[in-house]
Coordinates of C-alpha atoms (C1' of nucleotides) in Angstrom, one line a residue:
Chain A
X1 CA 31.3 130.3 63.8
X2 CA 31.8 133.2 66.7
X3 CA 29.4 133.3 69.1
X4 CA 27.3 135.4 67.9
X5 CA 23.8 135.1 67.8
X6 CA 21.9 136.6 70.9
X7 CA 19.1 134.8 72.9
X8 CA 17.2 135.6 75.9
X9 CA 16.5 132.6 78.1
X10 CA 14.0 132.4 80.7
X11 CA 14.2 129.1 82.9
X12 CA 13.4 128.9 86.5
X13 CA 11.0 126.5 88.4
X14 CA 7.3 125.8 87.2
X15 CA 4.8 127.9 88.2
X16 CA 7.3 130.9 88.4
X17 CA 5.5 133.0 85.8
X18 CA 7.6 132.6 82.9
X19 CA 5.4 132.3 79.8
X20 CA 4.2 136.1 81.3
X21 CA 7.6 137.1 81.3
X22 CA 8.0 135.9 77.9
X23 CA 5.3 137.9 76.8
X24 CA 6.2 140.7 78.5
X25 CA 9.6 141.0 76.1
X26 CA 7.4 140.1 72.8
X27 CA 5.8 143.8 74.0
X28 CA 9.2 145.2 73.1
X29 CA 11.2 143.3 70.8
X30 CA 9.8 140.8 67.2
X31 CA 10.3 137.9 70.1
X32 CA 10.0 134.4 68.9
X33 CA 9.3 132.2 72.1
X34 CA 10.9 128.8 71.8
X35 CA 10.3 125.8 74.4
X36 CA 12.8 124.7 76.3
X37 CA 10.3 122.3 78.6
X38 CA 10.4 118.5 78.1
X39 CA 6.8 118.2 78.6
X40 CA 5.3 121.1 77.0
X41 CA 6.7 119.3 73.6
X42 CA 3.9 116.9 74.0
X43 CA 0.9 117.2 71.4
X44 CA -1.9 115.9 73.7
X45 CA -1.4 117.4 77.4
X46 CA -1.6 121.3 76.6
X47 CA -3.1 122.3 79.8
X48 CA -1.7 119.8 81.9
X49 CA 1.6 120.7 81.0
X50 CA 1.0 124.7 81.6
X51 CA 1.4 125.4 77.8
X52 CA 0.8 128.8 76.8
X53 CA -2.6 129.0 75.7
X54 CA -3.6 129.8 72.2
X55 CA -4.1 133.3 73.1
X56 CA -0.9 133.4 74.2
X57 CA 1.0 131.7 71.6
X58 CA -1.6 134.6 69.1
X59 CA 0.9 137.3 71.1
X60 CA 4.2 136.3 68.9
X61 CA 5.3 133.3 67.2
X62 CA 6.0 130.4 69.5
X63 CA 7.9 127.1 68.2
X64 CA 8.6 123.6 69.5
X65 CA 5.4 123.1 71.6
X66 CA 3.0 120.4 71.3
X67 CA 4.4 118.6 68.3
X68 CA 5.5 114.9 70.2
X69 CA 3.2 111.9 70.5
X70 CA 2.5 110.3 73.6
X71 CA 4.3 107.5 72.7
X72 CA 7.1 109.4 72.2
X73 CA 9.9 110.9 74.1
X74 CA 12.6 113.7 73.1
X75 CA 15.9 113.5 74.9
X76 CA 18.1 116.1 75.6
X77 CA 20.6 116.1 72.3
X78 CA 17.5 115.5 70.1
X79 CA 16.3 118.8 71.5
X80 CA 19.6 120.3 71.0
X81 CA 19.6 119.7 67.8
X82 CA 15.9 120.8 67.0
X83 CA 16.5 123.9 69.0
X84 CA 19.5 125.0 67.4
X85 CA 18.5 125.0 64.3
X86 CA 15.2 126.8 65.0
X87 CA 17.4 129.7 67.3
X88 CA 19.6 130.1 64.0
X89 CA 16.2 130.0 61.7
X90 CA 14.4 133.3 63.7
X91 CA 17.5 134.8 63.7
X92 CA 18.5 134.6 60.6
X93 CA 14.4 136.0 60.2
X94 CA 15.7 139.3 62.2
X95 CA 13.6 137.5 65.2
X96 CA 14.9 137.4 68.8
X97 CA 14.9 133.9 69.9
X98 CA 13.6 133.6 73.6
X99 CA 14.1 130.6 75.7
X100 CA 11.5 129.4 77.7
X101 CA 11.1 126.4 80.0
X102 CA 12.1 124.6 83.3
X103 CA 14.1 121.7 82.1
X104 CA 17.7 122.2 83.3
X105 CA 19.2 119.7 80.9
X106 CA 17.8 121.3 77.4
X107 CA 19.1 124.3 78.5
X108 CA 22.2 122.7 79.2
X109 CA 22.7 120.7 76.1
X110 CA 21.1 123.6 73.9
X111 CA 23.9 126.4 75.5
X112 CA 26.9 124.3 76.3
X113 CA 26.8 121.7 74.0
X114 CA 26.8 117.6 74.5
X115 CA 29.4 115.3 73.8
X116 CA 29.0 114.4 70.1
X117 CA 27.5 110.8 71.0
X118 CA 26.2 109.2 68.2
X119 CA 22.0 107.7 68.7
X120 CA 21.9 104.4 70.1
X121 CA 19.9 102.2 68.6
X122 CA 16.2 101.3 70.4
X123 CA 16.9 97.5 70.6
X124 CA 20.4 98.2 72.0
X125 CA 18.5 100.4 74.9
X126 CA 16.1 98.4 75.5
X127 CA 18.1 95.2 76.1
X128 CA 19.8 96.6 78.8
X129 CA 16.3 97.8 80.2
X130 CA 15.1 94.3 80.3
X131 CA 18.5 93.0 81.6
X132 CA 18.6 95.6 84.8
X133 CA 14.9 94.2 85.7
X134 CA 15.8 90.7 85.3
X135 CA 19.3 91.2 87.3
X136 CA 19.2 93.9 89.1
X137 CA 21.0 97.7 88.5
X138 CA 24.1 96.3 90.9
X139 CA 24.6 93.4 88.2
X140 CA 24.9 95.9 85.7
X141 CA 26.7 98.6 87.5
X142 CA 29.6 95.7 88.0
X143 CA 29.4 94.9 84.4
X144 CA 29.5 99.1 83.5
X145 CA 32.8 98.8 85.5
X146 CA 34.5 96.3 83.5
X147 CA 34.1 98.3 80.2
X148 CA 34.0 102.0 81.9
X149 CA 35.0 102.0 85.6
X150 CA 35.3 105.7 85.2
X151 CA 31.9 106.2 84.7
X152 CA 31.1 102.9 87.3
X153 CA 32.9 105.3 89.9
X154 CA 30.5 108.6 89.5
X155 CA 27.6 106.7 88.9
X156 CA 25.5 105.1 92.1
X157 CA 25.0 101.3 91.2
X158 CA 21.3 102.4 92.2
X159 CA 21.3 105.1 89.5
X160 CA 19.7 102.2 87.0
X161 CA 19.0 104.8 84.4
X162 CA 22.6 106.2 84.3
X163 CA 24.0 102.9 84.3
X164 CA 21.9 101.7 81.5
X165 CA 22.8 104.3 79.1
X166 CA 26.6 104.0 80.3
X167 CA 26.2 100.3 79.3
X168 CA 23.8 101.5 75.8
X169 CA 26.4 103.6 74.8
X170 CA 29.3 101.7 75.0
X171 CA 27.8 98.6 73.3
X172 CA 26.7 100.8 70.2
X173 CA 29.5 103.0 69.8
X174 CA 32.4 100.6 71.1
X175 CA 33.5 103.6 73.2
X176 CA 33.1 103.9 77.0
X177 CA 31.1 107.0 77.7
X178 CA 33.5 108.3 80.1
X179 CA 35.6 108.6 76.6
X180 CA 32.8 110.4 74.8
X181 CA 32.9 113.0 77.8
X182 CA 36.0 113.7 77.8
X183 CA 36.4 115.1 74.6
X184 CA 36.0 118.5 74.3
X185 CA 31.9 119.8 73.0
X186 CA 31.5 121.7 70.0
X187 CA 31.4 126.0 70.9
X188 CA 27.9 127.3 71.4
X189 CA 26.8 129.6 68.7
X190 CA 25.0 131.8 71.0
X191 CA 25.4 134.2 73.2
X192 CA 22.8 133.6 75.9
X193 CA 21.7 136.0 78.2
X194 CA 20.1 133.3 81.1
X195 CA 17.1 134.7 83.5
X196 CA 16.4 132.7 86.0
X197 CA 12.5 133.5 87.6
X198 CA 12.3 131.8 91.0
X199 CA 10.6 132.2 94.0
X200 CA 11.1 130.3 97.9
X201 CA 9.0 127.1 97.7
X202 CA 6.8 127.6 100.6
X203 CA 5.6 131.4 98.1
X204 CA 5.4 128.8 95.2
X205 CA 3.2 126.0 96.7
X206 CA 0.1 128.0 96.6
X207 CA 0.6 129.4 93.1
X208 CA 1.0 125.6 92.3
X209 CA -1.9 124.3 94.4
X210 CA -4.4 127.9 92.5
X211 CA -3.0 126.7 89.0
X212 CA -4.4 122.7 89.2
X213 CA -7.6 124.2 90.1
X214 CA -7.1 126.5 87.5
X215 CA -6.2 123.7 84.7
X216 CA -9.0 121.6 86.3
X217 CA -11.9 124.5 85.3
X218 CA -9.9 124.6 81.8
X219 CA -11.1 121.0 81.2
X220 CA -8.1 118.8 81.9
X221 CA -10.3 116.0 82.7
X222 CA -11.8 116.2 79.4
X223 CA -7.7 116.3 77.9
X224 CA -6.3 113.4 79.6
X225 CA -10.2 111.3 78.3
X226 CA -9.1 113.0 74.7
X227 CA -5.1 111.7 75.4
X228 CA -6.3 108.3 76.7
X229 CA -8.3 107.7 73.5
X230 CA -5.6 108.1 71.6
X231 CA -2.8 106.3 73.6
X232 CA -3.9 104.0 76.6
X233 CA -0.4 102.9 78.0
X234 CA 0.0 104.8 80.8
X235 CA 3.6 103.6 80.8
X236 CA 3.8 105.4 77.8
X237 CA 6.4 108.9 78.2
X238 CA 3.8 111.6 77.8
X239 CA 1.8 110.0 80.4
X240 CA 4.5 110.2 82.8
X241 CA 4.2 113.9 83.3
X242 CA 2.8 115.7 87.0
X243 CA -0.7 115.7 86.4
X244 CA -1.1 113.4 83.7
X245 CA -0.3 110.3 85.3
X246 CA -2.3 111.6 88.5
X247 CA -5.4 112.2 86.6
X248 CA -5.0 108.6 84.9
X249 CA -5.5 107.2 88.5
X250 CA -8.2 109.5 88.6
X251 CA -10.5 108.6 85.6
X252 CA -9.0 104.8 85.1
X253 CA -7.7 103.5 88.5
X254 CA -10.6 104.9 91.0
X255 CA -8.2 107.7 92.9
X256 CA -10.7 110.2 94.2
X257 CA -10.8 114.0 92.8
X258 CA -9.2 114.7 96.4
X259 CA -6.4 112.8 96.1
X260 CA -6.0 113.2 92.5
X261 CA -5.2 117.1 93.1
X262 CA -3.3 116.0 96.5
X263 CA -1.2 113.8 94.8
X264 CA -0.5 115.9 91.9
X265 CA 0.2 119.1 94.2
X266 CA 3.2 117.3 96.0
X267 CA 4.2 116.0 93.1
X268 CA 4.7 118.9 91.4
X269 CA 6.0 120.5 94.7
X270 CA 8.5 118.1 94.4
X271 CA 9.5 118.7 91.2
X272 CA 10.2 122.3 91.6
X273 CA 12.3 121.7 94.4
X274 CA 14.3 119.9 92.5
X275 CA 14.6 122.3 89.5
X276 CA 15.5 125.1 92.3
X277 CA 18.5 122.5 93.1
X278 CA 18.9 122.6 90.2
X279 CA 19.5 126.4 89.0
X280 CA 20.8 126.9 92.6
X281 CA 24.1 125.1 91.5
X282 CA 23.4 126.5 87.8
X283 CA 26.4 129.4 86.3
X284 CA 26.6 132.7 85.0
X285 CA 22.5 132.9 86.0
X286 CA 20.5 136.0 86.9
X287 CA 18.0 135.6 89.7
X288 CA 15.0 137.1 89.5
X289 CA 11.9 137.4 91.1
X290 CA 8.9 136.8 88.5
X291 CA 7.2 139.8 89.0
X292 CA 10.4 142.5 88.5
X293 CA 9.3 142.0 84.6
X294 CA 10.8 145.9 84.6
X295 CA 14.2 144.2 85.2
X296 CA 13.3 141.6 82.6
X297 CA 13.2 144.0 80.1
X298 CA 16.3 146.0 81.0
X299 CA 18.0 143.3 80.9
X300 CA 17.4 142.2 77.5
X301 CA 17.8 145.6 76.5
X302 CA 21.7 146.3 78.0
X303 CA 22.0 142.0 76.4
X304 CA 21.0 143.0 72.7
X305 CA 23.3 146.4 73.0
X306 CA 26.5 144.4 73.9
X307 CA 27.8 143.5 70.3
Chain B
rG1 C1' -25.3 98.4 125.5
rC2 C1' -22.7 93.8 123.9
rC3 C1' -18.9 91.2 120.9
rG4 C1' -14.6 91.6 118.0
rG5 C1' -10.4 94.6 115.6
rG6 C1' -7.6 98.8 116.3
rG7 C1' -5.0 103.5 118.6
rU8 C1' 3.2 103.3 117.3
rA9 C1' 7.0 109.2 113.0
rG10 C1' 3.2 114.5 109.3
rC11 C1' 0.4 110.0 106.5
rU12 C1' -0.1 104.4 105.7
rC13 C1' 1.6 100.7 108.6
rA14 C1' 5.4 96.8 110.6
rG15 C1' 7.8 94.9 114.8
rU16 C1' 9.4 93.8 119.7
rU17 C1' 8.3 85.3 122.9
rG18 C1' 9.0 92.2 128.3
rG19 C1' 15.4 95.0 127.7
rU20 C1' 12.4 102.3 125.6
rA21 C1' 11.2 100.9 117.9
rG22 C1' 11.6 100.9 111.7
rA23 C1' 9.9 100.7 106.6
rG24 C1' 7.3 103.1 102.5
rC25 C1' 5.4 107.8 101.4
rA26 C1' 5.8 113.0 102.8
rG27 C1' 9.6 116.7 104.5
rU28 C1' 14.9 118.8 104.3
rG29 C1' 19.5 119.0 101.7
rG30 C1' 22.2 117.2 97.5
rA31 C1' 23.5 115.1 92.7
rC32 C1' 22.4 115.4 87.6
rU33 C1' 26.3 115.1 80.1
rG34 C1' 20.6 112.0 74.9
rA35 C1' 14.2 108.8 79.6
rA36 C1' 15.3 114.9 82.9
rA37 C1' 8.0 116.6 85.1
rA38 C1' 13.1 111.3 84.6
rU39 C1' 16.7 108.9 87.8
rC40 C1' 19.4 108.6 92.1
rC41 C1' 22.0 109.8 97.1
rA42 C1' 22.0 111.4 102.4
rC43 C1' 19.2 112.7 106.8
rG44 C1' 14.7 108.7 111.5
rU45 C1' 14.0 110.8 119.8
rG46 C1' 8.5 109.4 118.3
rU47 C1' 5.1 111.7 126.1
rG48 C1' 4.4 103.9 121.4
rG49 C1' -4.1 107.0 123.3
rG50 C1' -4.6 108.5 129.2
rC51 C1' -4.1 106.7 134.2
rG52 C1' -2.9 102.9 137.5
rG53 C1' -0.8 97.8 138.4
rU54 C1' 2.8 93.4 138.0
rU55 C1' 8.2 93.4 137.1
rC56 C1' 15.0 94.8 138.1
rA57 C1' 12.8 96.5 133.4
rA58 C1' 6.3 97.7 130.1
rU59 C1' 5.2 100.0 123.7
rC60 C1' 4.5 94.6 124.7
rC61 C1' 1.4 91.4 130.3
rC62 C1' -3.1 92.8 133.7
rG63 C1' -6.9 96.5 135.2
rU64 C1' -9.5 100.8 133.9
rC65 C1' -11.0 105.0 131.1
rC66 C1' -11.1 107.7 126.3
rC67 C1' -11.3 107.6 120.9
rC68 C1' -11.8 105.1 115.9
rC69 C1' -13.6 100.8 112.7
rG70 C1' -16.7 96.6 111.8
rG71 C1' -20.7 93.3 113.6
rC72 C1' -24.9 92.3 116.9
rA73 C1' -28.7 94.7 119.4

RNA sequence: GCCGGGGUAGCUCAGUUGGUAGAGCAGUGGACUGAAAAUCCACGUGUGGGCGGUUCAAUCCCGUCCCCCGGCA
């Protein structure tokens, strides 16, 4: 298949005004938004996560947000997968499939493609979980370079995550992971048009610090009570998101409203510093400042022309 | 007013039997191939509350003053 499908993607760092640019295209073409945000896929944090609100989502259709448990977590292939499939549906609908979140990787696995791993099995992954806590992630990292020392050599015998899913992969699949990579990804069926809305942290910080208050007056005290009665393991992955996992401390572990919105400020401060790192060292991205929604548009535009 | 305990990095604190000090968090930069709002890496000069004194040498000992926290009045 040629790449051939068009789609508008809007990424950038939270708080940077993206559902409004998103909105701003449905104005001018039949836009279908589509989440590209690890945590807006959650079912039970809407405002905590910065969702778009319902009258928001009323202003075109918008697909793949709050449909995942708590319990549950949705890594970057699985999205791929979901994603690609809905891009292909609203086009095939004569819709114009918009992109819309801050997570770096979905983007990444959605537009460039992912080695063609197959799913590891839970037990498999969570063997080498408990293993790392018992021995320690420099244990496993010497073990990763036994099987893998490619792999071993990029990854920091710190990096316990990286190393356990080295290690996951090569035990179900019987291939290192550095062999997976190396083969070449499938093509992207799209042709992505990739708008990236960001503003200098300290200009962010106070949009960040207005929009907790802001979640705070739209009840997100009463949402995490609503979340906890239906999942109470704040170890769970939906309860690991900025804000929610702040506000737990809040209601359940006696942190004060004060440092409940502290906390969760610098928290996600921190976050968006990192997605800036991120898109800083990101390709073939147009930089944008949130509120040129004019260049948005003409964008789009002179994107959907090119054939 | 008296008795204790404290004043050390932006914050919380550690330590130095006297040789001018270091962790966590924060901050800055970076990485990132199925947990990604995750995970990880690098970066540490601060009138050691003020002023005196003892000493070759004081953040550490002594005196004094200031401030905070408990308790007693």
């Amino acid at each position: 298949m040629s790449a051939s499908i068009p789609v508008i993607c809007l990424m950038g760092p939270t708080g940077a005004g993206k559902t409004a640019a998103s909105l701003a295209l449905a104005g001018e073409f039949p836009v279908t938004v589509i989440n590209a945000d690890s945590r807006q896929v959650y079912r039970d944090f809407p405002i905590i996560t910065a969702r778009p609100s319902p009258a928001e989502e009323a202003v075109c259709p918008h697909r793949l947000f709050g449909f995942l448990p708590t319990e549950e977590t949705l890594g970057a292939g699985e999205y791929a997968r979901l994603a690609r499939a809905v891009v292909a549906e609203e086009h095939a609908e004569g819709r114009l499939p918009v992109l819309v979140g801050g997570t770096g990787l979905y983007f990444r696995a959605l537009l460039d493609g992912m080695a063609a791993i197959p799913p590891v099995p839970e037990e498999v992954a969570i063997s080498w979980r408990v293993r790392c806590d018992a021995e320690g992630p420099a244990a496993l990292h010497a073990a990763l370079a036994e099987v893998d020392p490619t792999t071993a050599a990029r990854l920091h015998p710190n990096d316990r995550q990286r190393v356990c899913r080295a290690l996951e992969v090569h035990e179900a699949t019987g291939k290192p992971l550095s062999w997976w990579h190396e083969r070449p990804v499938e093509e992207s069926p799209f042709r992505a048009l990739r708008l990236c809305l960001e503003l200098p942290l300290t200009e962010l910080e106070p949009r960040l610090a207005r929009r907790i208050e802001l979640m705070l007056d739209a009840g997100a005290l009463d949402e995490a009570r609503a979340a906890l009665a239906l999942c109470a393991n704040p170890k769970a992955p939906g309860w690991s998101g900025i804000g929610c996992r702040e506000v737990y401390a809040h209601l359940e572990e006696g942190l004060s409203l004060e440092e409940c919105k502290t906390l969760w400020l610098r928290n996600t401060r921190a976050y968006a510093k990192r997605q800036l790192t991120w898109f800083r060292a990101a390709k073939d991205l147009v930089r944008l400042a949130p509120d040129d929604i004019a260049q948005v548009r003409a964008l789009a535009r002179s994107h959907l022309q090119q054939k």
